[in-house]
Coordinates of C-alpha atoms and ligand atoms in Angstrom, one line a residue:
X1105 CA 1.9 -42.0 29.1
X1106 CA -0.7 -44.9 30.0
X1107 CA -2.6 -44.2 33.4
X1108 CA -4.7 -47.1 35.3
X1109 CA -8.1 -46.9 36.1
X1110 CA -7.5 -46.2 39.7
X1111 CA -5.1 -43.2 38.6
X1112 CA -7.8 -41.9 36.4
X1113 CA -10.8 -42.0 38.9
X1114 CA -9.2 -42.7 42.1
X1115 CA -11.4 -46.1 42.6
X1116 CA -11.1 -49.8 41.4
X1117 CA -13.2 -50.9 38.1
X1118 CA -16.6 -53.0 38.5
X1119 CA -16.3 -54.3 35.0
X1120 CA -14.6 -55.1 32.4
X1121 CA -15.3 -56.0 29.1
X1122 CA -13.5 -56.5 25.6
X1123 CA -14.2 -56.7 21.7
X1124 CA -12.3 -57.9 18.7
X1125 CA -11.4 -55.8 15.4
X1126 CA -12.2 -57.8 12.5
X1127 CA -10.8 -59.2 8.3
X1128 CA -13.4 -59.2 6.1
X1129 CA -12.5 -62.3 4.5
X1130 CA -15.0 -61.6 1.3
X1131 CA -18.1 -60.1 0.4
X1132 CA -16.6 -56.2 0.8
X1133 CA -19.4 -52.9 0.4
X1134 CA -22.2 -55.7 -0.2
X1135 CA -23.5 -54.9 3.7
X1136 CA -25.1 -51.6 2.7
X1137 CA -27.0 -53.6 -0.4
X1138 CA -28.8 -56.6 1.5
X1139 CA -25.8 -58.5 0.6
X1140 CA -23.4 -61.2 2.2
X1141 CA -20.6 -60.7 3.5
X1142 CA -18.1 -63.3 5.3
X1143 CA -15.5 -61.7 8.4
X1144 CA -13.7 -63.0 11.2
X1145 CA -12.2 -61.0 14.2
X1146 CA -8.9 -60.9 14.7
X1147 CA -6.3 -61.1 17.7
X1148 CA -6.2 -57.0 18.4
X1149 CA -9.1 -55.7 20.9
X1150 CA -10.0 -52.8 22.3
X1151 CA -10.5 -52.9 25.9
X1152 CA -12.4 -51.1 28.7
X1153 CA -12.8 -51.1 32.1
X1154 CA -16.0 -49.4 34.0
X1155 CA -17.1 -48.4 37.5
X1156 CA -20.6 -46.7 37.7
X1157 CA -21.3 -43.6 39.4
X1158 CA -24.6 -42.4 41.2
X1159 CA -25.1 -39.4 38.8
X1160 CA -25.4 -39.0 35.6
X1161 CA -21.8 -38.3 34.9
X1162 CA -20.1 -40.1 32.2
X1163 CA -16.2 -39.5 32.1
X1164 CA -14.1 -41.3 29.7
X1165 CA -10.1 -41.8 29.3
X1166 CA -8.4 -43.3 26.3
X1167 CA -5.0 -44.7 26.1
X1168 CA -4.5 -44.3 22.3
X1169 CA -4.9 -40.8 22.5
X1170 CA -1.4 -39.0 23.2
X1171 CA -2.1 -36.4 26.6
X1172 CA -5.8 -36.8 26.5
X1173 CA -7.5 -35.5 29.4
X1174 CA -10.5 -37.1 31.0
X1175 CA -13.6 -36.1 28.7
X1176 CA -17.3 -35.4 29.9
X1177 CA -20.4 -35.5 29.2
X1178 CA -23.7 -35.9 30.9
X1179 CA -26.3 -38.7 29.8
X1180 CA -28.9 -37.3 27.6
X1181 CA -27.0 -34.3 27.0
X1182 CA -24.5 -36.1 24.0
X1183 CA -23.1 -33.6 21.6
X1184 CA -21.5 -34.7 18.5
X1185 CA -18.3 -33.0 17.7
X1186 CA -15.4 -34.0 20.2
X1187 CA -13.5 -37.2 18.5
X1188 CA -13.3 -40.3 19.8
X1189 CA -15.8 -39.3 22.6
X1190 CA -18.6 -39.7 19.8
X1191 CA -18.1 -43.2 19.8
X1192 CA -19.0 -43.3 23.3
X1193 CA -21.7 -40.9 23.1
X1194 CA -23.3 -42.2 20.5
X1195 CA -23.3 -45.4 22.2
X1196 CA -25.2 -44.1 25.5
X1197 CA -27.8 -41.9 23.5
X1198 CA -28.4 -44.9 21.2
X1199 CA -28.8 -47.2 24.5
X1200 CA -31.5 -44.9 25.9
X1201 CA -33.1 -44.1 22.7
X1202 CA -33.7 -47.9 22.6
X1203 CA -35.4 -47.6 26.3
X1204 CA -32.2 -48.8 28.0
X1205 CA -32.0 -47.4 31.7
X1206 CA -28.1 -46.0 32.0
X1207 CA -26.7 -44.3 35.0
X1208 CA -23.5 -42.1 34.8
X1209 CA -19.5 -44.0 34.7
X1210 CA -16.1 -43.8 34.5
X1211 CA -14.3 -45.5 31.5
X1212 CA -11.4 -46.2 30.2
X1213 CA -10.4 -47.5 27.4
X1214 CA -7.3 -49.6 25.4
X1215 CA -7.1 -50.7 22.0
X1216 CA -4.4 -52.1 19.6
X1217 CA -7.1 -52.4 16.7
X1218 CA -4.5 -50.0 14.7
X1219 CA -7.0 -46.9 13.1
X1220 CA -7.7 -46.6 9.8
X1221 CA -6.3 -49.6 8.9
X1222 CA -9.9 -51.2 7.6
X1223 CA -10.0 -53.6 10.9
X1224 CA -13.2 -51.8 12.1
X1225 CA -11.8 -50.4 15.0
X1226 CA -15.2 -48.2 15.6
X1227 CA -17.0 -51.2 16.1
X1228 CA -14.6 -53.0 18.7
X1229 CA -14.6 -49.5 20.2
X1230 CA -18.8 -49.4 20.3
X1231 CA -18.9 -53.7 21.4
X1232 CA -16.6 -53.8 24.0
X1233 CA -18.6 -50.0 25.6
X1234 CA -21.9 -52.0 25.3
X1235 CA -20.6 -55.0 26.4
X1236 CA -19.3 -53.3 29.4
X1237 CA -22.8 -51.2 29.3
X1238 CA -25.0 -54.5 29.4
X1239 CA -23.2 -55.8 32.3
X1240 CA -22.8 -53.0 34.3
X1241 CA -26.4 -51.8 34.0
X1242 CA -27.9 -55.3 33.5
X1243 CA -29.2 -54.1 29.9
X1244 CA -31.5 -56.8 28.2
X1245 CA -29.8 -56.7 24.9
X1246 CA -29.2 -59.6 23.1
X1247 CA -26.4 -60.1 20.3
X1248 CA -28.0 -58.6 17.2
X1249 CA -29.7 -55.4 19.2
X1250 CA -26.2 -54.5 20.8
X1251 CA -24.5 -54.5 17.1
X1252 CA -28.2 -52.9 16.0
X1253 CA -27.1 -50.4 18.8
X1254 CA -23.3 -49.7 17.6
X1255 CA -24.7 -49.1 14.0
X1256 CA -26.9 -46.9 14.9
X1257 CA -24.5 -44.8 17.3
X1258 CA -22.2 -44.7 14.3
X1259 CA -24.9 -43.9 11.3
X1260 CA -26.9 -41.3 14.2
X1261 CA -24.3 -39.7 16.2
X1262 CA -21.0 -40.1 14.2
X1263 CA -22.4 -39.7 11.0
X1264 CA -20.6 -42.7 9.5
X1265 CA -23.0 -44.5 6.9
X1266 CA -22.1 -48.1 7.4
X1267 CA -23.6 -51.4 7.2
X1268 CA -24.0 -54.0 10.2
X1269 CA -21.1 -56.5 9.1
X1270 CA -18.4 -54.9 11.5
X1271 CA -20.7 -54.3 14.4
X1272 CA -22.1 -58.3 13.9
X1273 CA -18.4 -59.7 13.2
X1274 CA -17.3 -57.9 16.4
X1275 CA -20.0 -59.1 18.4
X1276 CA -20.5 -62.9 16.9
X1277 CA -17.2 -63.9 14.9
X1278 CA -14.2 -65.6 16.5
X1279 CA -10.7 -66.1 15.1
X1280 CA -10.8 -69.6 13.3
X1281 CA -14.4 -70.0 12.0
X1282 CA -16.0 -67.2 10.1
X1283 CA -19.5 -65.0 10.0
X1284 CA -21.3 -65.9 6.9
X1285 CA -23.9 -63.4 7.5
X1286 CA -27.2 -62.2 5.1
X1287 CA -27.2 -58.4 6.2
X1288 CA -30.7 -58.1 4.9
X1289 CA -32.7 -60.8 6.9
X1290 CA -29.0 -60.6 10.0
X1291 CA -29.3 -64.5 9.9
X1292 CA -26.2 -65.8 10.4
X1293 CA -24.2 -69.1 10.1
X1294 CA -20.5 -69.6 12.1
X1295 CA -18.2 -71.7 8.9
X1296 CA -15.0 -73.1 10.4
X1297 CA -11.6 -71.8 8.3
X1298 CA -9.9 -75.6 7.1
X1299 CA -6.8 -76.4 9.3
X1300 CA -4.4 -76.2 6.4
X1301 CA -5.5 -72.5 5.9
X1302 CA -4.1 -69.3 7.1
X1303 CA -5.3 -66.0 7.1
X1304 CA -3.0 -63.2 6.9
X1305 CA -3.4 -59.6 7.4
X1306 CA -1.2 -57.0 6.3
X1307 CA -1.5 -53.0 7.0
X1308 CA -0.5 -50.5 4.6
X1309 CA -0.1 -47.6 6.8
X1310 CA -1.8 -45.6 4.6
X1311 CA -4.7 -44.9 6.5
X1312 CA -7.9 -44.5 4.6
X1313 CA -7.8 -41.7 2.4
X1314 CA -11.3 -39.4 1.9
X1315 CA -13.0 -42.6 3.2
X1316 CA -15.6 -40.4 4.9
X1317 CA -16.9 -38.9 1.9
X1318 CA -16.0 -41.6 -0.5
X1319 CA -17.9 -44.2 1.0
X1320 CA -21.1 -42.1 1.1
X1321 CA -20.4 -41.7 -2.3
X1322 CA -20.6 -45.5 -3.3
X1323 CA -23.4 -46.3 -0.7
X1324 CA -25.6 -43.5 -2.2
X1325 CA -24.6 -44.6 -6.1
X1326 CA -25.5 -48.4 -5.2
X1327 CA -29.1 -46.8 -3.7
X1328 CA -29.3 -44.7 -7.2
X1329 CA -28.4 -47.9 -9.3
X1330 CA -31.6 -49.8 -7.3
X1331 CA -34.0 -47.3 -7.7
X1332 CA -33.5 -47.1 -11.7
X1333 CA -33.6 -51.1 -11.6
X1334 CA -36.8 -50.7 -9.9
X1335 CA -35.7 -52.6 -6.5
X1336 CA -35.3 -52.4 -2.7
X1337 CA -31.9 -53.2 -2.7
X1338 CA -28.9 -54.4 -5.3
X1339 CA -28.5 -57.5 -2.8
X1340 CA -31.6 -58.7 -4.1
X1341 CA -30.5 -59.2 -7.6
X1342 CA -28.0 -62.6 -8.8
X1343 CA -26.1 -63.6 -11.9
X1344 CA -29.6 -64.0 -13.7
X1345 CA -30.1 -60.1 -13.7
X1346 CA -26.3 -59.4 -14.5
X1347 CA -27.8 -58.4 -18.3
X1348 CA -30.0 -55.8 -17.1
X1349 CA -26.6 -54.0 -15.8
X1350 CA -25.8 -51.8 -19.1
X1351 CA -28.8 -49.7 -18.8
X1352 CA -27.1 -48.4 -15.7
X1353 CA -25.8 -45.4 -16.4
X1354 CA -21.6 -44.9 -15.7
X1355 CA -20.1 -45.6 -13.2
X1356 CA -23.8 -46.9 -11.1
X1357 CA -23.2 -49.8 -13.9
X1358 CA -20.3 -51.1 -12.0
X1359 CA -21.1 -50.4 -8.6
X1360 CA -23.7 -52.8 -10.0
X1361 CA -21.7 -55.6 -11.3
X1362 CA -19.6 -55.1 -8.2
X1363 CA -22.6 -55.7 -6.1
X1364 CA -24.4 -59.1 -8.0
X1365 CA -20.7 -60.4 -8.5
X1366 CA -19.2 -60.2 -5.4
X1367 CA -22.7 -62.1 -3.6
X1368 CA -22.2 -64.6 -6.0
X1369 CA -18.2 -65.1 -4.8
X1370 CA -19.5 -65.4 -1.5
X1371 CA -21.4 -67.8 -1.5
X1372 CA -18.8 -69.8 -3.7
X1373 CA -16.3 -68.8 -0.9
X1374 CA -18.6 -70.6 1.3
X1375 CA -18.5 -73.9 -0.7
X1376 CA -15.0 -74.0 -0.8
X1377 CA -14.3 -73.4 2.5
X1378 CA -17.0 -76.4 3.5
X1379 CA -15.4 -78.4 0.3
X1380 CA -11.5 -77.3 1.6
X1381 CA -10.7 -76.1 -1.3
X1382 CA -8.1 -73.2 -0.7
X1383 CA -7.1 -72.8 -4.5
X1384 CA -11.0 -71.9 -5.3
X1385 CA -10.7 -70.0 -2.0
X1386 CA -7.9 -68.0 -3.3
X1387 CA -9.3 -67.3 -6.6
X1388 CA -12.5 -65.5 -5.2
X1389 CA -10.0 -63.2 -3.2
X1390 CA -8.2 -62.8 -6.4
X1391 CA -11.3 -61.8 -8.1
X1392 CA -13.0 -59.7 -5.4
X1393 CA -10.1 -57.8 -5.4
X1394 CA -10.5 -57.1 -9.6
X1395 CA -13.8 -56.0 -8.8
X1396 CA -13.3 -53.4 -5.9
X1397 CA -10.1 -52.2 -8.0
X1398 CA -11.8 -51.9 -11.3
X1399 CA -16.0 -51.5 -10.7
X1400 CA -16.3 -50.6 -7.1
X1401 CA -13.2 -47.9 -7.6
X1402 CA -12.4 -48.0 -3.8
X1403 CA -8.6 -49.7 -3.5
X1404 CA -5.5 -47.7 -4.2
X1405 CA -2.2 -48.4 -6.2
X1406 CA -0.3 -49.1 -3.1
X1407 CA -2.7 -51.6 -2.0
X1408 CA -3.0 -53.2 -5.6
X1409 CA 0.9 -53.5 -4.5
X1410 CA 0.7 -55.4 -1.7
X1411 CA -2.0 -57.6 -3.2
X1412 CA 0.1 -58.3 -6.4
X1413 CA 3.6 -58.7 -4.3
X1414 CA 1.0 -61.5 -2.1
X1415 CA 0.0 -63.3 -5.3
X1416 CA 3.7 -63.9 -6.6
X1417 CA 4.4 -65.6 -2.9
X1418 CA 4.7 -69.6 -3.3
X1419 CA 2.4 -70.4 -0.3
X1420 CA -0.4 -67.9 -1.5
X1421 CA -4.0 -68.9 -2.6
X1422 CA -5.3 -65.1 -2.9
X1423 CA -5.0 -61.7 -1.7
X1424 CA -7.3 -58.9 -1.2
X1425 CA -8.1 -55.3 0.2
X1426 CA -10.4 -55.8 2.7
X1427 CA -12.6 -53.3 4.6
X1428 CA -13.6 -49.7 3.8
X1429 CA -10.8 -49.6 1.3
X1430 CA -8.6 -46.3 0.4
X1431 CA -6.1 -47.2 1.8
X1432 CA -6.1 -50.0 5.0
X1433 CA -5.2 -54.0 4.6
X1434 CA -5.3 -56.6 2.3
X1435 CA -6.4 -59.9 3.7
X1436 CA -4.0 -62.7 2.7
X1437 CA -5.0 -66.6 2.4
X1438 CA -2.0 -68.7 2.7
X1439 CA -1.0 -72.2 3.7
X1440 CA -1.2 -73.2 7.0
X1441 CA 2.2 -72.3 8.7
X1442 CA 3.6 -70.3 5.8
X1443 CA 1.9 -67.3 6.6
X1444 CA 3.7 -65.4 8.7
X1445 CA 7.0 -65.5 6.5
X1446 CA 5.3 -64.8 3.2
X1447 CA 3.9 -61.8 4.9
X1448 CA 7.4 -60.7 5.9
X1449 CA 8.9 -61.2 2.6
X1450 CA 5.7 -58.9 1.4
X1451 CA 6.3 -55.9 3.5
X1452 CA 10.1 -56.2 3.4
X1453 CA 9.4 -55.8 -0.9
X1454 CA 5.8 -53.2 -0.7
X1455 CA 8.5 -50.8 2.0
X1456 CA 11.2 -51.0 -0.4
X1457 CA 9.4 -50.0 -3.2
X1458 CA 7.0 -47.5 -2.0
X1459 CA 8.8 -46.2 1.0
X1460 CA 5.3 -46.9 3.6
X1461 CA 5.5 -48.7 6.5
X1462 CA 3.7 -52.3 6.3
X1463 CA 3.1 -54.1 9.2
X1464 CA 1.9 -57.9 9.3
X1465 CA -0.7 -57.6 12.1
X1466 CA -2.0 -61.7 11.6
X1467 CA -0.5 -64.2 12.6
X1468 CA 1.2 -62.0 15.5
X1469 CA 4.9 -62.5 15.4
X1470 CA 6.6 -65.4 16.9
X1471 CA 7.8 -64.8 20.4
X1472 CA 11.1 -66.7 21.0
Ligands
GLA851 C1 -16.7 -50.4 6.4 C2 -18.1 -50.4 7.0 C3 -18.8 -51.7 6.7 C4 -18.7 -52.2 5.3 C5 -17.2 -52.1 4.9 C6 -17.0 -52.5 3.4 O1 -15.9 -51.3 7.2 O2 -18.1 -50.1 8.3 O3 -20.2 -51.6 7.1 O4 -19.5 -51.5 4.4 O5 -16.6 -50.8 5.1 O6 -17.4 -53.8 3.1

């Protein structure tokens, strides 16, 4: 049962604050390597509202989570351990690590970023906190240091080794242009999606399998694979350096080839989005997807489903996985206006023959 804020904690909000999940359009486990990567947020948020106390209290409340009681915890006493209440902690000890002056609050929080489903709902659930942190307490954080800040809670506290792409997309990307951002030097550049596109995004219910454990996995191969090439990073190397790839050892080899190729199809993606030319578009997807199915080893045969039942759809340029992978979404690019239907007929075939449940999540459906 949903409770308001004044049911909760028997007293109005002071602030509220919001943050977008987000589709990784291309440029998928590059973030970790220096590499690019190319996301845009999409229409489900999580939401919070905020009253601060005089103490040093924090009590939190979240909707999403069936019967939760209110949670606790003091400020500067965070204890990893209780769920989705690290989020939350980890966001308040990485605030005061970084000399950030917090006094106790009451929270609650809303989301319809689905979980699991490779939309980054962690980082909508760390933005929208700071976000609500920075105006509450008057924190002087700027854009970069707040998604610095959610990283950090997540790699510190959590113990989730990610990059900074879904903590920057959250933060910086809207819905119709997208974040081509260089995780090694976090410049970034907004590049407007053409009018006759359309993204669509597609969850495959299957939430992501070992994704914990399996990501470490790949971010500690692609570190293995740059050490034996003698470099920082596998985001520093390009097509030039793709023939030094067969000394790698299996499978740091393709974690490799993943790496180079997948930089290179961003910044192709990039052209063709400035150029407008979806069918070049759609191919990149394609082949990103070849390469995190085949080299990077992180999609799943249901997902390769749903990207194969995309491709066969008349108004499709490309499909994808997108995010974490094992399980999660696939990131569709159709033409404008078709979008919606084609990802219909997709999830009316992929629940048929698998027996999951699909669920189009963009474009939202069409209220009459
Ligand atoms: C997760 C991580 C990101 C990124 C993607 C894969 O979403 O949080 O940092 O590595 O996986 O591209």
């Amino acid at each position: 049962m949903s409770r308001s804020f004044a049911d909760l904690f028997s007293r109005e909000p002071q602030v509220r604050a919001d943050a977008p999940g987000r589709v990784n359009l291309i440029g998928e486990h590059t973030d970790y390597s220096g590499g690019f990567v190319l996301p845009l947020a999409i229409p489900q948020r999580t939401r919070v509202e905020l009253a601060p106390r005089e103490d040093r209290l924090v009590r939190a409340w979240s909707a999403n989570m069936k019967g939760t009681e209110i949670e606790e915890f003091q400020l500067g006493e965070e204890r990893p351990g209780r769920g989705w209440l690290d989020y939350v902690q980890g966001i308040t000890q990485a605030a005061q690590r970084a000399g950030h002056a917090l006094q106790g609050f009451d929270l609650r929080i809303e989301s319809d970023v689905p979980p699991g489903g490779g939309l980054s709902s962690s980082a909508a659930l760390e933005i929208s906190v700071l976000r609500a942190l920075r105006e509450a307490f008057h924190l002087e954080m700027d854009d970069v240091q707040m998604a610095l800040a959610g990283q950090k809670a997540e790699n510190d506290f959590v113990g989730a080794p990610v990059g900074i792409m879904d903590q920057m997309a959250s933060n910086l990307a809207d819905e119709t242009t997208a974040l081509f951002l260089d995780t090694r030097t976090l410049s970034y550049e907004k590049v407007p999606l053409p009018a006759e596109a359309e993204l669509v995004v597609i969850n495959s219910g299957i939430s992501h399998r070992n994704a914990g454990g399996e990501y470490r996995v790949r971010r500690q191969e692609c570190e293995r694979a740059a050490e034996l090439l003698g470099i920082h990073q596998l985001g520093e190397l390009s097509k030039q350096d793709l023939w030094r790839i067969p000394s790698l050892p299996e499978p740091l080899d393709r974690r490799a080839r993943h790496v180079i190729t997948e930089n290179t199809r961003v910044r192709c993606a990039v052209s063709a989005l400035r150029e407008n030319d979806l069918p070049r578009l759609g191919k990149l997807l394609c082949a990103s997807h070849e390469s995190l199915r085949d080299d990077y080893q992180v999609s799943i045969p249901e997902i390769d489903r749903l990207v194969e039942l995309a491709r066969e759809e008349p108004d499709v340029y490309g499909a994808r996985i997108t995010g974490g992978g094992f399980g999660g979404s696939i990131v569709i690019l159709a033409r404008r206006g078709a979008g919606r239907q084609a990802g219909d007929r997709v999830v009316a075939r992929y629940e048929d023959e698998t027996g999951e449940d699909g669920t189009v999540l963009v474009p939202a459906p069409v209220t009459p």
